[in-house]
XYZ file of C-alpha atoms in Angstrom:
91
model
C -81.279 -43.569 55.642
C -78.690 -43.134 58.409
C -77.927 -39.798 60.000
C -74.268 -40.542 60.610
C -74.801 -39.851 64.306
C -72.553 -42.220 66.268
C -72.462 -40.669 69.745
C -72.787 -43.258 72.488
C -73.524 -42.306 76.088
C -72.886 -44.722 78.928
C -73.508 -43.953 82.604
C -72.190 -45.955 85.525
C -71.827 -45.874 89.303
C -69.241 -47.244 91.723
C -69.264 -47.368 95.520
C -66.151 -47.934 97.559
C -63.892 -46.725 100.321
C -60.394 -45.298 100.591
C -58.367 -44.065 103.593
C -61.345 -44.079 105.941
C -63.683 -42.285 103.501
C -66.625 -43.786 101.634
C -67.435 -42.681 98.127
C -70.176 -42.915 95.560
C -68.668 -42.204 92.157
C -70.633 -41.601 88.981
C -69.434 -41.186 85.436
C -70.642 -40.957 81.895
C -68.811 -41.604 78.676
C -69.529 -39.178 75.867
C -67.573 -39.902 72.723
C -63.898 -39.700 73.783
C -64.383 -38.120 77.218
C -65.247 -39.619 80.605
C -67.004 -37.072 82.850
C -66.857 -38.117 86.507
C -67.928 -36.937 89.933
C -68.043 -38.385 93.417
C -69.644 -37.797 96.783
C -67.090 -38.420 99.539
C -68.373 -39.086 103.056
C -67.027 -40.019 106.459
C -69.171 -41.196 109.372
C -72.309 -40.310 107.398
C -71.254 -36.700 106.711
C -70.514 -35.404 103.218
C -66.886 -34.298 103.085
C -66.638 -33.274 99.450
C -67.738 -33.610 95.856
C -64.721 -33.790 93.533
C -65.332 -33.962 89.780
C -63.434 -33.880 86.544
C -62.952 -35.394 83.135
C -60.597 -37.895 81.566
C -59.731 -38.617 77.966
C -60.908 -42.107 77.141
C -57.716 -43.047 75.279
C -55.659 -42.248 78.388
C -57.470 -44.829 80.524
C -57.054 -47.816 78.217
C -60.791 -48.584 78.218
C -60.903 -49.443 81.940
C -63.276 -46.803 83.295
C -63.794 -48.529 86.661
C -60.096 -48.627 87.529
C -59.588 -45.074 86.270
C -62.462 -43.788 88.425
C -61.122 -45.638 91.482
C -57.743 -44.030 90.878
C -58.958 -40.438 90.411
C -61.285 -40.633 93.438
C -58.501 -42.096 95.626
C -56.142 -39.369 94.399
C -58.736 -36.682 95.179
C -59.109 -38.089 98.699
C -55.338 -38.368 99.229
C -54.690 -34.818 98.028
C -57.873 -33.303 99.538
C -58.978 -32.133 96.095
C -62.664 -31.344 96.492
C -62.591 -33.057 99.891
C -62.691 -31.053 103.110
C -60.755 -33.135 105.630
C -61.729 -30.641 108.344
C -65.437 -30.377 107.449
C -67.674 -29.356 110.323
C -70.051 -32.237 111.050
C -72.848 -29.740 111.821
C -72.429 -27.861 108.546
C -75.105 -28.527 105.933
C -73.724 -28.897 102.419
């Protein structure tokens, strides 16, 4: 007998670079929402950890491209990224 439970969870990771920063992005899909986060670094120092969520229908099923876009936007707009981070500061 089925429980009617249809939730599907998918987790993924993407590494890349944008505007001189490196990033490790992670996301999970839970029903209709994509929860994402990233660790942004430059020259081996963590510069920020932006995160957020996207509605799955708004990204047309292409999670990878959507994550690339939101991470690049976070870097460009310094959202969750400290462009002036002190290299000696421990996060």
